[in-house]
Amino acid sequence: MTETLIDGLYREGAPIADTKAPAGPIDKKWEQRKFTAKLVNPANRRKLSIIVVGTGLAGGSAAASLGEMGYHVKSFYYQDSARRAHSIAAQGGINAAKNYKNDNDSVYRLFYDTVKGGDYRSREANVYRLAEVSANIIDQCVAQGVPFAREYGGLLDNRSFGGVQVSRTFYARGQTGQQLLIGAYQALMRQAHLGTVTLYPRHEMMELIVVDGRARGIVARDMVTGEIETHLADAVVLASGGYGNVFFLSTNAMGSNGSAAWRAHRKGAYFGNPCYTQIHPTCIPQHGESQSKLTLMSESLRNDGRIWVPKKAEDTKKDPRDIPEEDRDYYLERIYPSFGNLVPRDIASRQAKNMCDEGRGVGPEIGGVARGVYLDFAEAIDRMGMAAVSAKYGNLFDMYQRITGDNPYETPMRIYPAVHYTMGGLWVDYDLQSTIPGLFVAGEANFSDHGANRLGASALMQGLADGYFVLPNTINDYLASGPYPKIADDNPEVVEAKKSVEDRIEHFLSNDGNRSVDSYHKELGHIMWEYCGMERTDAGLRKAIELIRALRADFWKNVKVTGQAYELNQSLEKAGRVADFLELGELMCIDALHRKESCGGHFRAESQTEEGEALRDDENYAYVAAWEWTGEGNSPILHKEDLKYEFIEMKQRSYK
């Protein structure tokens, strides 16, 4: 560690030299790693135990797979049912390189599109593996009975998503996440019935237990009784999703949080690229200041819907059906003729913001500006017929009408970008192992595959790839050295972890404050969206860091948490999560400040082309930023993992 404090905010430490990715041709790396990894024979697996936190696509499929292999698995989730994980809300589809449409798709093209879509800020080896196993995911899910859409002849259907020029997205109307999660849930419940998986519903992970430098368990709170429990195992898998709710308003479920990953970070797990946040372009706009959640409208709508705003600001208050064709600006089709409405999410989002900033936004004003653009299906209905449009998108149209009161068959939808997915997460190597031995991280909770911008329909692909195919192979290499020594409940590190949770809860409940938890969360979200959202500046990020530090200090003095410890207490649950968001938000701003380039969803106003596009700086920033926690009040340490592209040429993205 150097002693120099950079920008007065962080220090720079040793680079990350080894990611465990094998050398050699990229199409041989995964086979090579599977072959060289140590194995655990079936009899020995029965002696080993694994904790899995989360039951979304990554956690549910991982727990089911590990149970099927014969390990003893404990599955923890804060919902009352494992199938209420937020993966169930995903709508549009899942990518796979099967080339069913005969449009020249391939594993390499999916690999290339994903690296380019992430603006050349993801690890080549991981992304190629993701593309390589994608076809297996579809076969697995079909075998489970997932009802993918089919063509007239019975073959699986495909559609396109942003950032690609082929059709590779498999879907189940607008309910793909729900159907995939039910498939994983069935597999999980089968293992629960067989006794290989023990389920812990309504349990929230409060702390990671690290003994002798290894992850050996978690401290969990029974959310119904309030009981604080310790659970020990030979390895821990975090599949707890992303941290988009740091912005308060997002498309995430209200309960989604980043606490499991953040508690692991505080115990020594590096945090990779925390500032990389995805803004989704097709969400129902905010309708008022009292709103607490935003609703996603699937990106699949951009296959047939056309996005536009009025050419003249004076037309923004008109009924859109009264605006003639010649007075409409189909701006994505105009600016990006090659991709049109199917540009990647970061580009579509930024251009929607630009249109609204020009005064051509539509709908109610928030903060004095109309934040909305039209998504119009009139042309698609004329071309395909209403029945065909309804068959593809009917449930999404119904949801939109229930929320807004407008019928999208008759009048254009209004959409606007919103926080959706986080590409950052705990740093992992090629085996999905964090910097804490024995702690593996899967799905959105890790940073590994999406770079600075996730292509649509890749989250479901990564979650199931990690859970069904990657982790069950790589975790064996670690567990082959086990079983590890048994740990007693009175082990000092176990006792300390449990006591830290109890002390934290005691502080919240005894604090004589006067502000609600939600008021702090909302204020933090406003800071994050304003200064670390769709556009960021040096001055804005520095201001955000000061504001967050002041807000965090006030939070610990003045937060008011009602209720008791040993009961169902949602105020207490939120307090712990918001406390972690206040620390994470600062790190996100520090990460965004140090990266003086624009890439993907991270747009620095100081780094753009003459045409207003993101301008990367490959000479200085072609690396993963992996941050190390050094204690409360201390500056984090930045470790860099250099990104070397051997099989794809790095170049400025163009979708024109």
XYZ file of C-alpha atoms in Angstrom:
656
model
C 0.000 0.000 0.000
C 1.281 3.450 -0.879
C 1.057 6.198 1.716
C -0.138 8.794 -0.777
C -3.792 9.706 -0.521
C -5.063 10.211 -4.093
C -7.616 13.008 -4.563
C -7.822 13.015 -0.779
C -10.112 9.982 -1.047
C -8.328 6.681 -1.676
C -5.000 4.890 -1.839
C -3.671 2.597 -4.527
C -2.527 -0.911 -3.660
C -0.978 -3.883 -5.400
C -2.481 -4.908 -8.756
C -4.391 -8.156 -9.144
C -2.122 -10.463 -11.076
C -3.932 -13.811 -11.224
C -7.578 -14.358 -12.146
C -7.164 -18.173 -12.518
C -8.232 -17.986 -16.174
C -6.219 -20.635 -18.068
C -3.852 -19.626 -20.847
C -4.350 -20.737 -24.434
C -7.079 -20.380 -27.060
C -10.221 -18.779 -25.699
C -12.462 -21.613 -26.889
C -10.389 -24.104 -24.856
C -10.111 -22.208 -21.565
C -13.277 -23.527 -19.924
C -12.633 -27.148 -20.863
C -9.072 -26.757 -19.632
C -10.180 -25.291 -16.301
C -12.768 -28.023 -15.749
C -10.171 -30.692 -16.462
C -7.478 -29.248 -14.176
C -9.869 -28.507 -11.294
C -9.758 -31.017 -8.460
C -12.732 -33.306 -8.029
C -14.669 -34.375 -4.940
C -15.882 -37.955 -5.069
C -19.555 -38.621 -4.257
C -18.833 -40.177 -0.872
C -16.812 -37.161 0.243
C -19.462 -34.708 -0.923
C -21.782 -36.044 1.771
C -19.278 -34.796 4.361
C -19.263 -31.222 3.053
C -21.724 -28.376 3.586
C -22.395 -25.174 1.651
C -24.438 -22.094 2.541
C -26.203 -20.365 -0.367
C -27.659 -16.898 0.222
C -30.448 -16.023 -2.208
C -32.870 -18.092 -4.273
C -33.051 -16.119 -7.505
C -31.876 -17.655 -10.758
C -28.244 -17.829 -9.605
C -28.906 -18.902 -6.008
C -31.799 -21.233 -6.727
C -30.023 -23.040 -9.564
C -26.774 -23.228 -7.577
C -28.442 -24.692 -4.481
C -30.380 -27.191 -6.595
C -27.271 -28.236 -8.536
C -25.061 -28.556 -5.467
C -27.758 -30.545 -3.680
C -28.098 -32.830 -6.690
C -24.335 -33.410 -6.551
C -24.649 -34.635 -2.959
C -23.447 -31.688 -0.893
C -25.371 -30.589 2.200
C -26.819 -27.190 1.288
C -28.423 -24.543 3.467
C -30.480 -22.060 1.432
C -31.269 -18.649 2.975
C -33.703 -16.047 1.656
C -35.622 -13.165 3.161
C -38.851 -13.799 1.227
C -41.553 -16.140 2.499
C -41.142 -18.298 -0.624
C -38.021 -19.079 -2.620
C -39.865 -18.243 -5.800
C -40.467 -14.644 -4.761
C -36.861 -13.724 -5.500
C -36.582 -10.651 -7.706
C -35.545 -12.731 -10.731
C -39.252 -13.422 -11.105
C -39.766 -9.827 -12.273
C -37.554 -10.162 -15.369
C -39.614 -9.834 -18.489
C -38.050 -9.883 -21.911
C -35.896 -12.968 -22.433
C -32.646 -14.889 -22.161
C -29.865 -14.985 -24.758
C -28.354 -18.119 -26.253
C -26.154 -18.662 -29.296
C -28.207 -21.333 -31.059
C -28.633 -19.551 -34.429
C -32.217 -20.798 -34.779
C -33.018 -17.876 -37.093
C -30.088 -18.721 -39.386
C -28.889 -15.105 -39.212
C -25.204 -15.928 -38.737
C -25.230 -16.046 -34.941
C -22.529 -18.010 -33.110
C -20.818 -18.376 -29.741
C -18.153 -15.958 -30.915
C -20.724 -13.373 -32.044
C -22.521 -13.519 -28.687
C -19.125 -13.161 -27.008
C -18.260 -10.188 -29.227
C -21.625 -8.459 -28.768
C -21.391 -8.818 -24.988
C -17.845 -7.445 -24.773
C -18.668 -4.569 -27.130
C -21.944 -3.873 -25.329
C -20.031 -3.671 -22.044
C -17.745 -1.101 -23.690
C -14.659 -3.312 -23.404
C -14.599 -3.304 -19.616
C -15.294 -6.996 -18.919
C -12.966 -9.977 -18.654
C -12.657 -11.823 -21.971
C -12.384 -15.320 -20.528
C -15.514 -15.014 -18.385
C -17.626 -13.587 -21.194
C -16.603 -16.281 -23.673
C -17.503 -18.967 -21.130
C -20.892 -17.316 -20.661
C -21.527 -17.425 -24.416
C -20.224 -20.989 -24.586
C -22.636 -22.420 -22.013
C -25.614 -20.338 -23.159
C -26.996 -23.053 -25.427
C -26.873 -25.572 -22.571
C -29.042 -23.265 -20.462
C -31.885 -23.380 -22.976
C -31.718 -27.181 -23.194
C -31.746 -27.415 -19.383
C -34.765 -25.128 -19.083
C -36.734 -26.829 -21.846
C -36.128 -30.157 -20.085
C -37.553 -28.595 -16.919
C -40.694 -27.601 -18.802
C -40.106 -23.871 -19.125
C -42.786 -22.751 -21.645
C -40.686 -20.740 -24.075
C -42.543 -19.152 -26.980
C -42.670 -21.363 -30.060
C -43.244 -20.795 -33.752
C -46.166 -22.345 -35.605
C -44.184 -25.496 -36.382
C -43.240 -26.050 -32.731
C -39.651 -24.757 -32.818
C -38.517 -22.322 -30.144
C -38.986 -18.699 -31.210
C -36.431 -15.880 -30.888
C -36.511 -12.109 -30.887
C -33.912 -9.335 -30.837
C -32.685 -7.165 -28.002
C -30.655 -3.964 -27.859
C -27.050 -3.910 -29.028
C -27.264 -6.826 -31.471
C -28.279 -7.390 -35.078
C -29.404 -11.023 -34.737
C -32.353 -12.747 -33.037
C -31.033 -14.858 -30.166
C -33.358 -14.058 -27.286
C -35.614 -16.876 -26.060
C -38.699 -15.679 -24.230
C -41.989 -16.579 -22.570
C -44.161 -13.588 -23.501
C -43.186 -10.869 -21.012
C -42.799 -13.344 -18.128
C -39.470 -14.985 -18.917
C -37.952 -14.416 -15.482
C -41.005 -15.884 -13.799
C -40.968 -19.033 -15.916
C -37.214 -19.557 -15.552
C -37.379 -19.013 -11.801
C -40.192 -21.522 -11.434
C -38.000 -24.027 -13.281
C -35.129 -23.420 -10.873
C -37.570 -23.447 -7.950
C -38.866 -26.881 -8.967
C -35.319 -28.205 -9.045
C -34.626 -26.606 -5.650
C -37.757 -28.013 -4.029
C -36.964 -31.472 -5.351
C -33.662 -31.333 -3.480
C -35.407 -29.988 -0.392
C -37.767 -32.970 -0.537
C -34.803 -35.338 -0.859
C -33.109 -33.726 2.132
C -29.965 -32.425 0.438
C -31.140 -28.803 0.747
C -32.469 -27.235 3.948
C -34.550 -24.111 3.415
C -34.420 -21.049 5.684
C -37.230 -18.688 4.586
C -37.633 -15.252 6.163
C -33.960 -15.227 7.172
C -31.727 -12.267 6.338
C -27.947 -12.520 6.258
C -26.545 -9.929 8.663
C -22.837 -10.782 8.708
C -20.236 -13.055 7.117
C -18.262 -15.326 9.434
C -14.575 -15.578 8.514
C -12.423 -17.999 10.513
C -8.676 -18.360 9.905
C -9.019 -16.331 6.725
C -11.769 -18.499 5.206
C -15.488 -17.886 4.784
C -17.114 -20.398 7.123
C -20.641 -19.212 7.710
C -23.102 -16.390 8.206
C -25.014 -14.650 10.958
C -28.703 -14.516 10.031
C -31.734 -12.929 11.620
C -35.023 -14.815 11.690
C -37.205 -11.994 10.414
C -40.339 -13.351 12.110
C -39.005 -13.991 15.622
C -36.005 -11.645 15.559
C -33.704 -14.460 16.709
C -30.022 -13.994 15.773
C -28.568 -17.280 14.521
C -25.146 -18.487 13.443
C -24.851 -21.025 10.645
C -21.554 -22.674 9.722
C -20.394 -24.544 6.621
C -17.346 -25.413 4.544
C -18.058 -22.707 1.955
C -20.443 -19.813 1.387
C -22.092 -18.754 -1.877
C -23.573 -15.259 -2.159
C -26.241 -14.921 -4.843
C -28.051 -11.996 -3.288
C -28.602 -9.791 -6.339
C -27.654 -6.191 -7.030
C -27.707 -2.899 -5.163
C -29.797 -0.672 -7.455
C -31.978 0.381 -4.518
C -29.134 2.593 -3.312
C -30.891 5.094 -5.620
C -34.180 4.647 -3.675
C -36.210 4.819 -6.889
C -35.422 1.845 -9.118
C -37.079 -1.061 -10.880
C -35.926 -3.404 -8.109
C -38.291 -4.955 -5.580
C -38.634 -2.867 -2.414
C -36.787 -5.506 -0.408
C -33.830 -5.828 -2.777
C -30.662 -4.651 -1.069
C -26.883 -4.867 -1.164
C -26.245 -5.780 2.458
C -25.049 -9.383 2.014
C -22.380 -8.293 -0.461
C -21.478 -5.212 1.577
C -21.019 -7.193 4.803
C -18.694 -9.524 2.882
C -16.820 -6.487 1.515
C -16.258 -5.225 5.043
C -14.759 -8.627 5.916
C -12.192 -8.488 3.098
C -13.927 -9.227 -0.212
C -12.917 -6.692 -2.858
C -15.742 -4.746 -4.521
C -15.408 -4.492 -8.313
C -16.509 -1.469 -10.358
C -19.161 -0.240 -7.878
C -20.049 2.825 -9.986
C -21.183 0.758 -12.990
C -24.949 1.137 -12.843
C -27.353 0.292 -15.636
C -30.101 2.735 -16.466
C -32.942 0.951 -18.288
C -34.533 3.063 -21.048
C -38.063 1.636 -20.997
C -39.641 2.231 -17.594
C -42.904 3.878 -16.620
C -41.986 7.475 -15.712
C -42.089 8.745 -12.152
C -45.510 10.240 -11.430
C -44.822 12.206 -8.248
C -42.495 13.048 -5.373
C -44.102 10.535 -2.985
C -43.361 7.524 -5.183
C -41.241 4.727 -3.709
C -40.743 2.399 -6.699
C -40.539 2.431 -10.496
C -41.882 -0.181 -12.906
C -39.962 -1.775 -15.761
C -41.448 -2.217 -19.211
C -39.521 -4.912 -21.052
C -36.841 -3.977 -23.555
C -38.498 -6.498 -25.875
C -41.049 -3.767 -26.607
C -38.361 -2.027 -28.640
C -38.561 -4.838 -31.206
C -41.838 -3.458 -32.542
C -42.431 -0.187 -30.694
C -40.963 3.019 -32.125
C -39.547 5.680 -29.794
C -40.164 9.342 -30.568
C -40.699 12.842 -29.223
C -42.313 15.865 -30.872
C -39.980 17.855 -33.104
C -41.371 21.092 -31.665
C -41.442 21.844 -27.933
C -44.855 23.465 -28.276
C -46.331 20.090 -29.306
C -45.341 18.294 -26.083
C -48.700 19.000 -24.422
C -50.737 17.744 -27.369
C -52.411 14.356 -27.568
C -49.736 12.285 -29.369
C -52.336 10.925 -31.771
C -52.916 14.484 -32.995
C -49.251 15.019 -33.899
C -48.711 14.232 -37.599
C -45.914 11.942 -38.738
C -43.837 14.776 -40.170
C -43.759 16.489 -36.747
C -42.401 13.441 -34.906
C -38.707 12.848 -34.240
C -37.889 9.130 -34.204
C -34.560 10.126 -32.756
C -32.949 6.694 -32.265
C -33.728 5.734 -35.845
C -32.346 9.092 -36.968
C -29.114 9.047 -34.950
C -28.354 5.298 -35.106
C -29.717 4.022 -38.440
C -27.966 0.625 -38.242
C -29.527 -0.340 -34.900
C -32.417 2.103 -34.621
C -34.587 1.471 -31.571
C -32.423 -1.525 -30.633
C -29.321 0.370 -29.548
C -27.887 -0.715 -26.165
C -29.605 0.441 -23.008
C -27.058 3.046 -21.981
C -27.274 4.821 -25.349
C -31.082 4.714 -25.521
C -31.289 6.040 -21.953
C -28.874 8.902 -22.491
C -30.600 10.026 -25.690
C -33.996 10.010 -23.923
C -32.508 12.293 -21.285
C -31.070 14.544 -24.005
C -34.477 14.899 -25.677
C -36.109 15.846 -22.369
C -33.297 18.273 -21.516
C -33.971 19.988 -24.853
C -37.529 20.631 -23.695
C -39.160 17.974 -25.872
C -40.099 15.553 -23.120
C -43.742 14.578 -22.610
C -45.975 13.902 -19.629
C -46.064 15.372 -16.102
C -43.159 17.527 -15.015
C -40.835 16.358 -12.234
C -38.569 19.090 -10.947
C -39.804 21.448 -13.655
C -38.942 19.142 -16.575
C -41.210 16.679 -18.405
C -39.442 13.326 -18.125
C -40.956 11.033 -20.725
C -40.761 9.952 -24.382
C -43.253 7.983 -26.461
C -43.065 4.267 -27.270
C -45.544 3.835 -30.098
C -47.100 0.597 -31.401
C -49.427 2.083 -34.036
C -47.186 0.982 -36.926
C -46.775 -2.525 -35.448
C -50.543 -2.922 -35.026
C -51.070 -1.841 -38.670
C -48.371 -4.246 -39.840
C -49.046 -7.301 -37.656
C -52.593 -6.855 -36.452
C -53.735 -6.279 -32.885
C -54.033 -10.003 -32.133
C -50.381 -10.649 -33.015
C -49.198 -7.677 -30.951
C -51.319 -8.871 -28.038
C -49.905 -12.397 -28.295
C -46.345 -11.044 -27.981
C -46.816 -8.226 -25.488
C -50.324 -8.493 -24.051
C -49.375 -8.972 -20.412
C -47.015 -5.980 -20.574
C -49.717 -3.818 -22.138
C -52.149 -4.898 -19.416
C -49.655 -4.032 -16.689
C -49.021 -0.607 -18.228
C -52.745 0.130 -18.427
C -53.343 -0.924 -14.803
C -50.600 1.419 -13.592
C -51.184 4.444 -15.825
C -54.825 4.181 -16.894
C -53.825 4.572 -20.562
C -54.516 1.919 -23.194
C -51.259 1.382 -25.176
C -53.194 -0.213 -28.038
C -54.801 3.173 -28.625
C -52.274 5.761 -27.451
C -48.445 5.571 -27.255
C -46.849 4.476 -23.998
C -44.787 7.014 -22.088
C -41.409 5.746 -20.927
C -38.293 7.164 -19.269
C -34.995 5.669 -18.055
C -34.672 4.316 -14.513
C -32.057 2.517 -12.427
C -32.314 -1.190 -13.154
C -29.229 -3.420 -12.868
C -25.792 -3.042 -11.325
C -22.823 -4.315 -13.303
C -20.561 -3.782 -10.309
C -20.410 -6.300 -7.489
C -17.979 -8.341 -5.455
C -14.799 -9.067 -7.397
C -14.410 -12.732 -8.341
C -11.811 -14.739 -10.205
C -12.506 -17.154 -13.066
C -13.772 -19.696 -10.517
C -16.294 -17.137 -9.129
C -14.318 -17.041 -5.863
C -13.898 -13.717 -4.106
C -10.723 -12.499 -2.419
C -11.897 -14.328 0.717
C -11.114 -18.058 0.257
C -14.294 -20.098 0.436
C -16.590 -17.189 -0.468
C -18.078 -17.627 -3.944
C -20.317 -15.049 -5.590
C -22.823 -15.719 -8.378
C -25.215 -13.731 -10.555
C -25.734 -9.996 -10.188
C -23.910 -9.992 -6.854
C -20.578 -10.388 -8.682
C -19.008 -7.999 -11.178
C -17.724 -10.429 -13.741
C -19.454 -10.502 -17.109
C -21.059 -7.245 -18.184
C -18.374 -4.576 -18.090
C -19.741 -1.034 -18.077
C -23.167 -1.885 -19.560
C -25.245 -5.074 -19.535
C -26.831 -6.067 -22.807
C -30.502 -6.937 -22.454
C -31.391 -10.611 -21.840
C -27.919 -11.303 -20.403
C -28.799 -11.182 -16.686
C -30.910 -14.330 -16.844
C -28.192 -15.963 -18.908
C -25.482 -15.137 -16.373
C -27.548 -16.162 -13.355
C -28.345 -19.608 -14.738
C -24.878 -20.084 -16.239
C -23.266 -19.383 -12.859
C -25.713 -21.563 -10.917
C -26.169 -24.554 -13.206
C -22.849 -24.840 -15.030
C -19.990 -22.728 -13.659
C -20.136 -22.832 -9.868
C -20.876 -26.595 -9.606
C -17.623 -27.203 -11.483
C -15.345 -24.611 -9.895
C -16.377 -24.944 -6.236
C -15.185 -28.550 -6.296
C -11.609 -27.335 -6.669
C -11.902 -25.498 -3.364
C -13.890 -28.149 -1.497
C -11.508 -30.921 -2.551
C -9.205 -29.708 0.234
C -11.995 -30.193 2.802
C -13.749 -31.087 4.953
C -12.353 -28.166 6.886
C -11.987 -28.311 10.681
C -15.263 -28.146 12.554
C -15.930 -24.799 14.192
C -17.524 -24.490 17.599
C -20.246 -21.939 18.263
C -18.004 -20.376 20.922
C -15.161 -19.794 18.465
C -13.988 -16.194 19.071
C -14.556 -15.121 15.446
C -18.055 -16.599 15.461
C -18.882 -14.917 18.770
C -17.500 -11.586 17.522
C -19.560 -11.731 14.301
C -22.767 -12.449 16.215
C -22.063 -9.776 18.822
C -21.418 -7.145 16.126
C -24.905 -7.826 14.743
C -26.509 -7.647 18.187
C -24.694 -4.401 19.004
C -25.818 -2.837 15.735
C -29.431 -3.765 16.388
C -29.191 -2.451 19.942
C -27.872 0.881 18.662
C -30.722 1.283 16.188
C -33.423 0.495 18.738
C -31.951 2.597 21.541
C -31.090 5.612 19.389
C -33.271 8.561 20.406
C -33.589 10.077 16.929
C -36.306 12.004 15.136
C -36.023 10.954 11.455
C -37.417 7.878 9.744
C -35.220 5.391 7.921
C -37.098 6.050 4.673
C -36.369 9.778 4.839
C -32.634 9.054 4.865
C -32.963 6.505 2.068
C -34.912 8.944 -0.086
C -32.357 11.718 0.477
C -29.490 9.365 -0.366
C -31.300 8.268 -3.513
C -31.718 11.861 -4.635
C -27.988 12.524 -4.163
C -27.029 9.374 -6.057
C -29.388 10.020 -8.987
C -28.437 13.685 -9.260
C -24.654 13.262 -9.109
C -23.865 9.593 -9.815
C -26.700 8.702 -12.178
C -27.044 9.072 -15.937
C -24.423 11.814 -16.179
C -21.557 12.530 -13.803
C -19.052 15.337 -13.399
C -15.942 15.826 -11.296
C -17.505 18.644 -9.281
C -20.804 16.818 -8.861
C -19.193 13.637 -7.574
C -17.064 15.541 -5.071
C -20.182 17.298 -3.825
C -22.017 13.961 -3.572
C -19.264 12.472 -1.409
C -19.481 15.418 1.003
C -23.273 15.201 1.120
C -23.269 11.432 1.738
C -20.723 11.711 4.538
C -22.799 14.377 6.260
C -25.988 12.379 5.748
C -24.382 9.217 7.150
C -23.164 11.043 10.252
C -26.659 12.414 10.806
C -28.188 8.971 10.222
C -26.273 7.388 13.083
C -27.251 10.256 15.399
C -30.850 10.932 14.451
C -32.424 7.851 12.889
C -35.545 6.620 14.667
C -36.249 2.875 14.532
C -39.513 1.789 16.088
C -40.514 -1.652 17.383
C -38.592 -4.351 19.202
C -35.670 -6.628 18.333
C -37.392 -9.979 18.843
C -40.366 -9.549 16.559
C -41.209 -8.865 12.950
C -39.734 -5.385 12.510
C -39.518 -3.953 9.014
C -38.211 -0.623 10.282
C -35.226 -2.445 11.786
C -34.648 -4.403 8.561
C -34.588 -1.195 6.520
C -32.250 0.540 8.970
C -29.510 -2.032 8.482
C -29.874 -1.940 4.715
C -29.834 1.858 4.498
C -26.785 2.020 6.780
C -24.969 -0.187 4.268
C -26.264 1.854 1.312
C -24.812 4.995 2.900
C -21.352 3.408 2.878
C -21.761 1.817 -0.537
C -23.011 5.088 -2.058
C -19.823 6.855 -1.031
C -17.670 4.127 -2.581
C -19.713 4.319 -5.804
C -19.008 8.043 -6.020
C -15.298 7.569 -5.279
C -15.106 4.912 -7.990
C -16.964 7.145 -10.465
C -14.700 10.092 -9.607
C -11.445 8.187 -10.048
C -12.504 6.855 -13.487
C -12.049 9.990 -15.587
C -13.507 8.461 -18.733
C -16.931 7.675 -20.151
C -17.764 4.052 -20.820
C -21.060 2.229 -21.085
C -23.495 3.358 -18.427
C -20.787 5.472 -16.746
C -20.971 8.815 -18.579
C -18.546 11.536 -17.501
C -19.519 14.892 -19.010
C -15.824 15.798 -19.286
C -15.143 12.785 -21.552
C -17.302 12.748 -24.680
C -16.941 12.948 -28.434
C -17.971 15.970 -30.492
C -21.262 14.153 -31.148
C -21.914 13.671 -27.429
C -21.088 9.943 -27.297
C -19.132 8.237 -24.510
C -15.357 8.592 -24.951
C -13.280 5.830 -23.378
C -9.649 6.192 -22.318
C -8.128 2.751 -22.910
C -4.602 3.951 -22.215
C -5.386 4.848 -18.607
C -8.542 2.960 -17.591
C -8.581 -0.465 -19.261
C -8.864 -2.220 -15.919
C -11.302 -3.489 -13.325
C -11.333 -1.292 -10.230
C -11.371 -3.639 -7.219
C -11.769 -1.805 -3.902
C -10.570 -3.013 -0.516
C -12.255 -2.006 2.749
C -9.805 -0.675 5.338
C -12.109 0.102 8.234
C -14.647 2.762 9.136
C -13.324 6.259 8.560
C -10.350 4.995 6.550
C -9.762 5.500 2.849
C -10.378 2.476 0.601
C -7.558 0.901 -1.374
C -7.811 0.552 -5.153
C -6.469 -2.653 -6.732
C -6.407 -2.841 -10.525
C -6.986 -5.921 -12.648
C -5.654 -5.057 -16.097
C -7.966 -6.058 -18.941
C -6.079 -7.635 -21.817
C -7.951 -8.277 -25.051
C -6.291 -11.026 -27.050
C -9.261 -12.178 -29.132
C -11.235 -8.960 -29.696
C -9.876 -5.636 -30.901
C -10.636 -2.744 -28.566
C -12.220 0.175 -30.383
C -14.701 2.944 -29.772
C -18.250 1.625 -29.934
C -20.426 2.649 -32.829
C -24.050 1.675 -33.394
C -24.637 4.076 -36.297
